[in-house]
């Protein structure tokens, strides 16, 4: 019972952090929210995976946050990419989007639990929220940092669900590498373009 | 020594060592030589067979354990490895710009090693993770540090990352479908999830928009390498699914869906190619057209499916490397690859232009060129299946032919008094000449590929039987 309550709190944290990442455009808030999101995801993952394997995911996630944060910190404010004017930017629009994701997750959770018994309502709800939030994040941004944040959010949602059905160490390791790789790719994309063109490359 | 160490670990480490220690100007030769040696080893030393060299007995074992799972390469994989590393060597030797080659060679070797790991990993489903890792390694190749990432690069990263969860999860669901074959709902759900995963991975219509974007935004040579390497391993991964899950192989609905997907890809790519005004984008659409043909071939429930797919894939490597090299040579001269900018360049770069047009015609399926035998084999199978689909594939080929004629017309549209000159280096001329000769040899004597086809079908247990 107590564990269930904490799990529901973790789901609430996931909803809150996903909404914060989507609505707030400040990179510090977004990365902070991502860090908290990994903590909530860690709790849900450990419902099915051993503590050590869950910890590996948490540490990897925080490493990704650190990598992205340190890279962004090194860039000037002028390096902040402008969002494409084509994409809707209104705060109300984004709140509605995350609301839709929350409603869809709430509606589908029990149904998925009926289809795949044993996963746990909290695990499914948390996972669906993250996947949905990640995908809509990708749909409303053209900024490199936020694209990587969207991908990481979506991937975390998938990892929570997949941890319930696959507990291989190799998969956990490879997923950690993928997460870390995405963080490094995100850093690279942030830095790319801010360096002077020193050599001419014609490949 | 085990096969995964030879063809995964060694090239991966070689890539790192080249990045750290090999001087810029030698990296192409070192990387190309490493790939060539690995290709020759795959040809000469059969995996899991003892070979006596005098008193010395050499045997390359099949598998290695890693975190409780195995990476395994069988005797049948040897031929595939020879083709892959042989083609990779051609790509590495083809690099000619001394300032950029090091990063391409080192990351290229690591990417090929990861792709090879994707065919070796057991359970094979985990290949999705390795494909994603390889896709992430491609990003530093595509985006130089001084250049902002374009939309094509971002879309490529998003699509490849989205593919992985879909495929992993569908794999888990498919295991359930196998054990309860009567459950129609689960079957449809897992089929849909799997289809979405491969739609992202292959870049089916309309998810292929990143390919022409990349061809416009970044180096055509690097994009060409990506299109070659990604397609070959994605295809093998997809064939693995067809081979292992009976219901995918036998479902007529799924087969039709795959065929129509391939047909739409091929037809739309051909039509779009005919309307392009940028030679890089035309190459991108040509690659999409060929991927469409591969997808189409995979949908045919024919006993020749493996032969046709590899008959499409092997010349593809040669066609793309020649095309990409020729475009790279031309790109040195012009600011953009738009048709208006490359006008009349046939007189300055006759060899590159000739090679480019030959590669283009080969992908179109022109007789006497490498693409023709595969189109002929596919056409024969398709004719028995549906003439409508054959018609739309023909429309795609016709679109590519129009694009080839337009390209040629623009290249030769020079001033009457403009002098002819050869501005390609001897290395470039040699590479292009070898490639073009290869295209003609495969086109006129397709039986030269026969030794490769002896072992390739045994990569799969059920397909093509």
XYZ file of C-alpha atoms in Angstrom:
668
model
C 0.000 0.000 0.000
C 2.762 2.414 1.028
C 4.759 1.514 -2.057
C 1.705 2.102 -4.223
C 1.252 5.561 -2.766
C 4.879 6.450 -3.460
C 4.457 5.102 -6.982
C 1.446 7.367 -7.542
C 3.497 10.283 -6.219
C 6.177 9.351 -8.764
C 3.514 9.436 -11.501
C 2.445 12.869 -10.274
C 6.056 14.035 -10.376
C 6.352 12.762 -13.917
C 3.268 14.721 -14.968
C 4.525 17.848 -13.242
C 8.068 17.664 -14.640
C 6.856 16.835 -18.158
C 4.541 19.839 -18.045
C 7.339 22.048 -16.707
C 9.683 20.965 -19.500
C 7.064 21.579 -22.132
C 5.737 24.874 -20.857
C 8.835 26.562 -19.493
C 11.456 27.511 -22.074
C 14.262 28.224 -19.598
C 16.943 25.547 -20.027
C 17.736 25.495 -16.294
C 14.145 24.650 -15.419
C 13.973 22.045 -18.187
C 17.147 20.279 -17.081
C 16.135 20.435 -13.442
C 12.787 18.900 -14.351
C 14.583 16.191 -16.323
C 16.708 15.359 -13.284
C 13.626 15.000 -11.088
C 11.940 13.001 -13.844
C 14.770 10.465 -13.765
C 14.263 10.091 -10.027
C 10.559 9.329 -10.502
C 11.359 6.969 -13.362
C 13.943 5.216 -11.155
C 11.252 4.443 -8.602
C 8.901 3.017 -11.226
C 11.675 0.996 -12.864
C 12.616 -0.599 -9.544
C 9.091 -1.977 -9.292
C 10.225 -4.621 -11.801
C 14.030 -4.418 -11.937
C 16.533 -4.940 -9.121
C 17.612 -1.808 -7.266
C 21.114 -1.887 -8.767
C 19.842 -1.935 -12.341
C 17.419 0.866 -11.573
C 20.251 2.858 -10.016
C 22.263 2.450 -13.196
C 19.419 4.112 -15.090
C 19.202 6.920 -12.541
C 22.932 7.614 -12.596
C 22.985 7.544 -16.389
C 20.085 9.972 -16.491
C 21.759 12.375 -14.116
C 24.988 12.107 -16.098
C 23.031 13.116 -19.197
C 21.572 16.088 -17.312
C 25.061 17.077 -16.165
C 26.514 16.801 -19.675
C 23.732 18.882 -21.202
C 23.819 21.402 -18.362
C 27.569 21.936 -18.482
C 27.487 22.335 -22.253
C 24.638 24.826 -22.128
C 26.327 26.713 -19.334
C 29.352 27.229 -21.555
C 27.290 28.837 -24.293
C 26.391 32.500 -24.250
C 22.755 33.650 -24.205
C 23.254 34.780 -27.767
C 23.719 31.142 -28.712
C 20.160 30.415 -27.682
C 18.463 29.142 -30.786
C 15.320 30.866 -31.948
C 12.326 28.621 -32.245
C 10.803 28.316 -35.691
C 7.985 30.854 -36.015
C 5.940 28.172 -37.759
C 5.538 26.155 -34.554
C 2.841 27.125 -32.023
C 4.496 28.683 -28.993
C 1.629 29.754 -26.759
C 1.734 28.605 -23.137
C -2.005 27.827 -23.159
C -1.548 25.632 -26.207
C 1.153 23.612 -24.476
C -0.915 23.251 -21.308
C -3.780 21.915 -23.415
C -1.372 19.470 -25.104
C -0.052 18.071 -21.829
C -3.657 17.899 -20.615
C -4.570 15.783 -23.616
C -1.608 13.483 -22.912
C -2.701 13.149 -19.282
C -6.272 12.296 -20.301
C -5.118 9.752 -22.895
C -2.777 8.140 -20.350
C -5.525 8.022 -17.740
C -7.921 6.452 -20.223
C -5.497 3.852 -21.571
C -3.796 2.752 -18.368
C -6.500 0.372 -17.157
C -6.980 -0.978 -20.671
C -3.289 -1.784 -21.073
C -3.216 -3.355 -17.608
C -6.055 -5.621 -18.749
C -4.147 -6.533 -21.928
C -0.791 -7.073 -20.210
C -1.528 -8.001 -16.594
C 1.130 -7.573 -13.946
C 2.734 -4.371 -15.162
C 1.090 -2.192 -12.538
C -1.155 0.801 -13.079
C 1.463 3.294 -11.877
C 4.136 1.893 -14.171
C 1.831 2.085 -17.194
C 0.531 5.560 -16.329
C 4.025 6.952 -15.750
C 5.320 5.357 -18.908
C 2.466 6.616 -21.103
C 2.765 10.117 -19.695
C 6.450 10.260 -20.517
C 6.068 8.780 -23.987
C 3.221 11.159 -24.821
C 4.967 14.194 -23.338
C 8.181 13.317 -25.202
C 6.419 12.979 -28.517
C 4.470 16.235 -28.231
C 7.676 17.925 -27.100
C 9.270 16.827 -30.370
C 6.296 18.189 -32.271
C 6.433 21.733 -30.903
C 10.127 22.534 -30.930
C 12.955 23.009 -33.384
C 15.585 23.801 -30.760
C 18.361 21.171 -30.447
C 18.303 21.056 -26.641
C 14.558 20.631 -26.436
C 14.561 18.009 -29.183
C 17.053 15.946 -27.186
C 14.988 16.517 -24.033
C 11.909 15.269 -25.900
C 13.764 12.170 -27.093
C 15.124 11.455 -23.619
C 11.656 11.855 -22.088
C 10.113 9.523 -24.639
C 12.908 7.005 -24.138
C 12.545 7.105 -20.347
C 8.844 6.314 -20.722
C 9.659 3.378 -22.924
C 12.347 2.162 -20.525
C 9.888 2.074 -17.618
C 7.505 -0.083 -19.637
C 10.223 -2.254 -21.144
C 11.827 -2.869 -17.747
C 8.621 -4.634 -16.779
C 8.932 -7.143 -19.612
C 12.697 -7.456 -20.170
C 15.272 -7.613 -17.418
C 18.423 -8.469 -19.365
C 21.601 -6.768 -18.120
C 22.761 -6.283 -21.699
C 19.560 -4.397 -22.573
C 19.896 -2.196 -19.496
C 23.517 -1.514 -20.421
C 22.764 -0.777 -24.054
C 19.849 1.498 -23.114
C 22.155 3.352 -20.742
C 24.654 3.801 -23.581
C 21.847 5.046 -25.846
C 20.761 7.571 -23.193
C 24.297 8.742 -22.623
C 24.862 8.874 -26.371
C 21.779 11.035 -26.811
C 23.093 13.369 -24.140
C 26.454 13.622 -25.880
C 24.806 14.094 -29.280
C 22.654 16.832 -27.740
C 25.769 18.538 -26.376
C 27.465 18.254 -29.730
C 24.461 19.756 -31.505
C 24.390 22.594 -28.981
C 28.051 23.374 -29.533
C 27.931 22.879 -33.316
C 27.727 26.196 -35.064
C 29.160 28.157 -32.177
C 32.748 27.300 -33.091
C 34.679 29.354 -35.647
C 35.210 27.793 -39.057
C 38.947 27.186 -38.964
C 39.478 24.568 -41.603
C 37.806 24.108 -44.907
C 36.360 20.653 -45.254
C 35.328 19.465 -48.639
C 34.254 15.872 -48.374
C 40.029 -15.847 -31.737
C 36.321 -15.434 -32.188
C 34.526 -13.879 -35.148
C 32.868 -11.041 -33.177
C 36.296 -9.980 -31.905
C 37.712 -9.947 -35.442
C 34.836 -8.143 -37.182
C 33.385 -6.015 -34.374
C 36.002 -5.279 -31.726
C 39.038 -4.896 -33.985
C 37.452 -2.403 -36.438
C 35.933 -0.476 -33.538
C 39.310 -0.189 -31.811
C 40.967 0.576 -35.140
C 38.531 3.470 -35.549
C 39.502 4.861 -32.150
C 43.229 4.406 -32.800
C 42.989 6.126 -36.184
C 41.224 9.056 -34.544
C 43.896 9.355 -31.865
C 47.176 8.404 -33.467
C 47.139 8.230 -37.259
C 48.185 11.404 -39.121
C 45.437 13.027 -41.179
C 46.937 12.248 -44.599
C 47.393 8.509 -43.922
C 44.040 7.818 -42.304
C 42.277 6.982 -45.571
C 44.940 4.430 -46.492
C 45.063 2.930 -42.989
C 41.269 2.752 -42.610
C 40.778 1.405 -46.119
C 43.507 -1.183 -45.579
C 41.985 -2.337 -42.271
C 38.589 -2.734 -43.951
C 40.155 -4.509 -46.934
C 42.071 -6.933 -44.683
C 38.903 -7.709 -42.721
C 37.088 -8.337 -45.989
C 39.818 -10.673 -47.232
C 39.930 -12.522 -43.905
C 36.178 -13.052 -44.196
C 36.667 -14.428 -47.709
C 39.661 -16.636 -47.004
C 39.039 -17.963 -43.499
C 35.637 -19.602 -43.104
C 34.193 -19.036 -39.638
C 34.132 -22.095 -37.395
C 36.281 -24.161 -39.773
C 39.835 -25.193 -38.962
C 42.316 -24.144 -41.633
C 45.762 -25.709 -41.811
C 48.608 -23.398 -42.832
C 51.597 -25.767 -42.738
C 51.806 -26.903 -39.149
C 49.670 -23.994 -37.969
C 45.951 -24.569 -37.454
C 43.735 -21.489 -37.526
C 40.109 -21.505 -36.476
C 37.851 -18.533 -35.946
C 35.172 -19.489 -33.448
C 31.622 -18.248 -33.873
C 30.553 -16.508 -30.699
C 31.565 -14.555 -27.655
C 29.622 -14.056 -24.414
C 28.912 -10.527 -23.250
C 26.800 -9.664 -20.197
C 25.014 -12.998 -20.352
C 24.129 -12.701 -24.040
C 26.097 -13.831 -27.034
C 27.408 -12.147 -30.149
C 27.585 -14.769 -32.827
C 28.722 -14.784 -36.464
C 28.249 -17.999 -38.405
C 29.911 -19.382 -41.540
C 27.116 -17.866 -43.632
C 27.900 -14.419 -42.239
C 31.411 -14.649 -43.718
C 30.226 -13.744 -47.220
C 28.193 -10.844 -45.901
C 31.156 -9.572 -43.888
C 33.368 -9.781 -46.966
C 30.864 -7.697 -48.942
C 30.346 -5.156 -46.169
C 34.002 -4.590 -45.325
C 34.975 -4.703 -49.027
C 32.441 -1.958 -49.771
C 33.540 -0.018 -46.688
C 37.144 -0.168 -47.936
C 35.988 1.345 -51.229
C 34.252 4.156 -49.319
C 37.365 4.790 -47.201
C 39.807 4.742 -50.102
C 37.451 7.055 -51.972
C 37.907 9.845 -49.460
C 40.180 12.370 -51.035
C 39.994 15.540 -48.987
C 42.934 15.279 -46.589
C 41.500 17.659 -44.017
C 38.268 15.849 -43.380
C 39.082 12.218 -43.944
C 40.252 11.286 -40.452
C 36.918 11.798 -38.729
C 35.098 10.048 -41.565
C 37.425 7.042 -41.557
C 37.516 6.559 -37.789
C 33.810 7.065 -37.179
C 33.025 5.134 -40.358
C 34.928 2.091 -39.079
C 33.171 2.308 -35.707
C 29.792 2.639 -37.400
C 30.402 -0.423 -39.583
C 31.565 -2.344 -36.475
C 28.360 -1.432 -34.624
C 26.253 -2.375 -37.611
C 28.077 -5.716 -37.731
C 27.332 -6.157 -34.033
C 23.668 -5.665 -34.881
C 23.664 -8.805 -37.032
C 25.660 -10.761 -34.459
C 23.747 -10.033 -31.266
C 21.521 -12.725 -29.798
C 18.576 -12.307 -29.282
C 18.564 -10.541 -32.633
C 15.954 -8.075 -31.377
C 18.645 -6.140 -29.515
C 19.984 -5.105 -32.904
C 17.579 -2.158 -32.678
C 19.706 -0.754 -29.857
C 22.933 -1.183 -31.791
C 21.414 0.428 -34.887
C 20.436 3.402 -32.734
C 23.962 3.637 -31.331
C 25.381 3.616 -34.850
C 22.890 6.304 -35.864
C 24.099 8.496 -33.012
C 27.719 8.041 -34.094
C 26.722 9.323 -37.528
C 25.715 12.734 -36.145
C 29.276 14.101 -35.667
C 29.994 12.949 -39.211
C 26.984 14.762 -40.590
C 27.403 17.991 -38.640
C 30.850 19.603 -38.682
C 31.568 21.446 -35.435
C 31.428 24.868 -37.140
C 28.030 24.281 -38.726
C 24.566 24.377 -37.142
C 22.566 21.175 -37.443
C 19.963 21.412 -40.174
C 16.438 20.047 -40.148
C 17.475 16.893 -41.993
C 19.973 15.882 -39.298
C 17.450 16.500 -36.523
C 14.755 14.513 -38.294
C 17.193 11.669 -38.915
C 18.008 11.523 -35.205
C 14.337 11.673 -34.194
C 13.198 8.984 -36.620
C 16.002 6.583 -35.768
C 15.384 7.058 -32.052
C 11.644 6.552 -32.432
C 12.229 3.330 -34.375
C 14.072 1.617 -31.534
C 11.299 1.464 -28.876
C 8.724 0.386 -31.439
C 10.878 -2.510 -32.637
C 11.935 -3.646 -29.175
C 8.411 -3.623 -27.870
C 6.961 -5.302 -30.950
C 9.583 -8.031 -30.555
C 8.319 -8.738 -27.069
C 4.721 -8.774 -28.324
C 5.623 -11.040 -31.257
C 6.883 -13.671 -28.841
C 3.392 -13.633 -27.326
C 1.782 -13.894 -30.741
C 3.874 -16.954 -31.530
C 2.672 -18.692 -28.389
C -1.017 -17.752 -28.874
C -1.456 -17.690 -32.631
C -5.245 -17.427 -32.478
C -5.299 -14.009 -30.788
C -6.109 -11.714 -33.700
C -6.062 -8.502 -31.620
C -2.518 -8.995 -30.348
C -1.395 -10.021 -33.812
C -2.721 -6.792 -35.350
C -1.249 -4.662 -32.546
C 2.200 -6.197 -32.736
C 2.135 -6.010 -36.541
C 1.225 -2.319 -36.402
C 3.946 -1.504 -33.856
C 6.534 -3.467 -35.821
C 5.438 -1.735 -39.033
C 5.829 1.684 -37.418
C 9.294 0.791 -36.164
C 10.508 -0.275 -39.585
C 8.738 2.668 -41.237
C 10.979 4.979 -39.200
C 14.055 2.825 -39.740
C 13.708 2.410 -43.513
C 12.290 5.882 -44.014
C 9.174 4.834 -45.898
C 6.816 7.368 -47.486
C 6.427 10.068 -46.100
C 9.078 9.529 -43.415
C 11.940 9.727 -45.902
C 11.964 13.520 -46.044
C 15.221 13.655 -44.057
C 17.168 12.001 -46.893
C 16.851 14.747 -49.540
C 17.237 17.341 -46.764
C 20.515 15.750 -45.677
C 21.764 15.596 -49.247
C 21.246 19.345 -49.455
C 22.552 20.283 -45.999
C 25.625 18.130 -45.458
C 28.423 16.371 -47.308
C 26.984 14.107 -50.035
C 29.798 11.605 -49.456
C 28.949 11.158 -45.786
C 25.228 10.968 -46.537
C 25.927 8.425 -49.258
C 27.901 6.317 -46.780
C 25.034 6.551 -44.297
C 22.464 5.570 -46.925
C 24.550 2.572 -47.949
C 25.406 1.283 -44.484
C 22.047 1.918 -42.845
C 20.056 0.306 -45.634
C 22.086 -2.903 -45.815
C 21.879 -3.651 -42.078
C 18.292 -2.490 -41.680
C 17.345 -4.839 -44.495
C 19.134 -7.770 -42.864
C 17.403 -6.933 -39.570
C 14.006 -6.835 -41.293
C 14.721 -10.113 -43.081
C 15.565 -11.557 -39.666
C 12.046 -10.718 -38.479
C 10.537 -12.295 -41.588
C 12.649 -15.374 -41.066
C 11.948 -15.911 -37.375
C 8.248 -15.186 -37.096
C 6.133 -17.524 -39.147
C 2.996 -15.421 -39.084
C 4.819 -12.389 -40.536
C 6.184 -14.553 -43.314
C 2.879 -16.212 -44.106
C 0.375 -13.393 -43.539
C -1.019 -12.308 -46.943
C -2.268 -8.991 -45.501
C 1.148 -8.066 -44.140
C 2.782 -9.146 -47.375
C 0.435 -6.849 -49.343
C 1.096 -3.984 -46.935
C 4.863 -4.371 -47.400
C 4.533 -4.560 -51.180
C 2.316 -1.464 -51.398
C 4.666 0.429 -49.062
C 7.599 -0.416 -51.330
C 5.612 0.493 -54.424
C 4.618 3.921 -53.019
C 8.225 4.564 -51.991
C 9.601 3.637 -55.413
C 6.950 5.501 -57.414
C 6.973 8.663 -55.288
C 10.779 8.810 -55.152
C 11.009 8.485 -58.940
C 8.374 11.177 -59.510
C 9.961 13.560 -56.998
C 13.434 12.917 -58.463
C 12.212 14.018 -61.898
C 11.133 17.368 -60.410
C 14.296 18.202 -58.449
C 16.662 21.044 -59.247
C 19.514 19.851 -57.002
C 21.761 16.922 -57.934
C 22.249 15.940 -54.277
C 18.512 15.700 -53.719
C 18.199 13.632 -56.906
C 20.721 11.169 -55.450
C 18.710 11.081 -52.232
C 15.520 10.236 -54.087
C 17.365 7.592 -56.122
C 18.479 5.947 -52.859
C 14.874 6.077 -51.593
C 13.713 4.505 -54.856
C 16.126 1.635 -54.375
C 15.088 1.170 -50.737
C 11.516 1.029 -52.022
C 12.517 -1.813 -54.343
C 14.151 -3.660 -51.432
C 10.996 -3.266 -49.315
C 8.907 -4.424 -52.235
C 11.103 -7.493 -52.725
C 10.763 -8.355 -49.025
C 6.994 -8.412 -49.382
C 7.048 -10.952 -52.200
C 6.427 -14.412 -50.896
C 8.897 -15.841 -53.321
C 11.562 -18.494 -52.866
C 14.064 -16.076 -54.469
C 13.482 -13.295 -51.933
C 16.983 -13.441 -50.408
C 18.707 -13.566 -53.805
C 16.698 -10.606 -55.124
C 17.265 -8.515 -52.015
C 21.025 -9.066 -52.095
C 21.110 -8.582 -55.855
C 19.652 -5.146 -55.118
C 21.918 -4.404 -52.155
C 25.349 -5.393 -53.496
C 25.425 -3.088 -56.547
C 23.803 -0.349 -54.443
C 27.046 0.097 -52.523
C 29.003 0.585 -55.724
C 26.409 2.906 -57.270
C 26.185 5.134 -54.220
C 29.934 5.399 -53.668
C 30.543 6.403 -57.287
C 27.661 8.859 -57.286
C 28.679 10.406 -53.957
C 32.347 10.641 -54.955
C 31.466 12.283 -58.265
C 29.197 14.813 -56.540
C 31.902 15.557 -53.966
C 34.403 16.273 -56.747
C 31.933 18.589 -58.455
C 31.038 20.286 -55.174
C 34.571 21.634 -54.878
C 33.918 23.796 -57.917
C 30.476 25.167 -57.097
C 28.825 26.865 -54.145
C 25.639 24.841 -54.398
C 24.668 21.665 -56.203
C 21.624 23.248 -57.823
C 21.281 22.459 -61.511
C 21.720 26.134 -62.419
C 25.121 26.131 -60.663
C 26.569 22.967 -62.203
C 25.790 23.955 -65.752
C 28.459 23.022 -68.267
C 30.723 21.282 -65.750
C 31.054 18.236 -67.998
C 33.860 20.070 -69.788
C 35.757 20.673 -66.540
C 35.091 17.345 -64.826
C 34.306 14.887 -67.625
C 35.252 11.768 -65.677
C 33.207 12.704 -62.604
C 30.186 13.660 -64.695
C 30.404 10.456 -66.748
C 30.648 8.372 -63.554
C 27.746 10.251 -61.960
C 25.482 9.699 -64.943
C 26.500 6.030 -65.186
C 25.685 5.456 -61.488
C 22.383 7.279 -61.926
C 21.475 5.172 -64.953
C 22.443 2.022 -63.067
C 20.020 2.834 -60.237
C 17.404 3.581 -62.885
C 17.867 0.024 -64.084
C 19.500 0.773 -67.425
C 20.524 -2.356 -69.389
C 24.200 -3.395 -69.244
C 24.609 -1.714 -65.863
C 24.705 -3.248 -62.366
C 21.155 -2.291 -61.452
C 19.637 -4.074 -64.428
C 19.814 -7.767 -63.370
C 18.090 -7.058 -60.050
C 15.320 -5.039 -61.733
C 14.862 -7.839 -64.217
C 14.575 -10.461 -61.466
C 12.221 -8.262 -59.442
C 10.170 -7.462 -62.533
C 9.736 -11.143 -63.275
C 8.427 -11.808 -59.762
C 6.217 -8.730 -59.796
C 4.677 -9.538 -63.166
C 3.245 -12.683 -61.685
C 1.922 -10.805 -58.675
C 0.349 -7.612 -60.002
C 0.727 -5.641 -63.206
C -0.535 -2.489 -61.468
C 2.353 -2.591 -59.021
C 4.774 -3.278 -61.873
C 3.356 -0.242 -63.665
C 3.944 2.061 -60.684
C 7.467 0.761 -60.222
C 8.039 1.464 -63.894
C 6.734 5.016 -63.331
C 9.327 5.418 -60.584
C 12.082 4.170 -62.890
C 10.856 6.483 -65.631
C 11.003 9.428 -63.215
C 14.598 8.576 -62.380
C 15.424 8.299 -66.085
C 13.990 11.793 -66.665
C 16.133 13.055 -63.772
C 19.214 11.403 -65.342
C 18.538 12.993 -68.730
C 17.972 16.413 -67.121
C 21.197 16.106 -65.145
C 23.173 15.101 -68.216
C 21.629 17.923 -70.252
C 22.584 20.513 -67.623
C 26.128 19.193 -67.286
C 26.831 19.385 -71.018
C 25.129 22.782 -71.463
C 28.443 24.679 -71.797
C 29.587 27.518 -73.999
C 30.598 26.280 -77.386
C 34.125 27.631 -76.985
C 34.677 26.327 -73.459
C 37.727 24.048 -73.487
C 37.672 20.433 -72.327
C 39.965 19.681 -69.417
C 40.450 16.941 -66.821
C 40.572 18.427 -63.317
C 40.128 15.235 -61.302
C 43.182 13.802 -59.540
C 44.586 10.453 -60.635
C 43.290 8.852 -57.430
C 39.796 10.108 -58.138
C 39.997 8.980 -61.753
C 41.180 5.524 -60.671
C 38.413 5.139 -58.067
C 35.709 6.306 -60.449
C 37.056 4.136 -63.268
C 37.188 1.024 -61.059
C 33.643 1.714 -59.893
C 32.234 2.303 -63.367
C 33.974 -0.798 -64.709
C 32.462 -2.695 -61.773
C 28.997 -1.444 -62.699
C 29.419 -2.665 -66.273
C 30.910 -6.000 -65.191
C 28.030 -6.734 -62.807
C 25.540 -5.567 -65.442
C 26.929 -7.616 -68.299
C 28.134 -10.626 -66.302
C 25.880 -10.823 -63.212
C 27.192 -14.351 -62.633
C 30.339 -12.782 -61.099
C 28.206 -12.319 -57.977
C 27.312 -16.007 -57.931
C 29.995 -17.030 -55.398
C 28.440 -14.598 -52.925
C 24.972 -16.044 -53.400
C 26.048 -19.577 -52.480
C 26.205 -18.783 -48.752
C 23.928 -15.774 -48.345
C 20.590 -17.670 -48.298
C 21.862 -19.776 -45.389
C 21.900 -16.588 -43.286
C 18.205 -17.283 -42.921
C 16.654 -20.508 -41.802
C 13.244 -20.262 -43.420
C 13.357 -17.506 -46.019
C 13.672 -18.524 -49.620
C 12.915 -22.151 -48.981
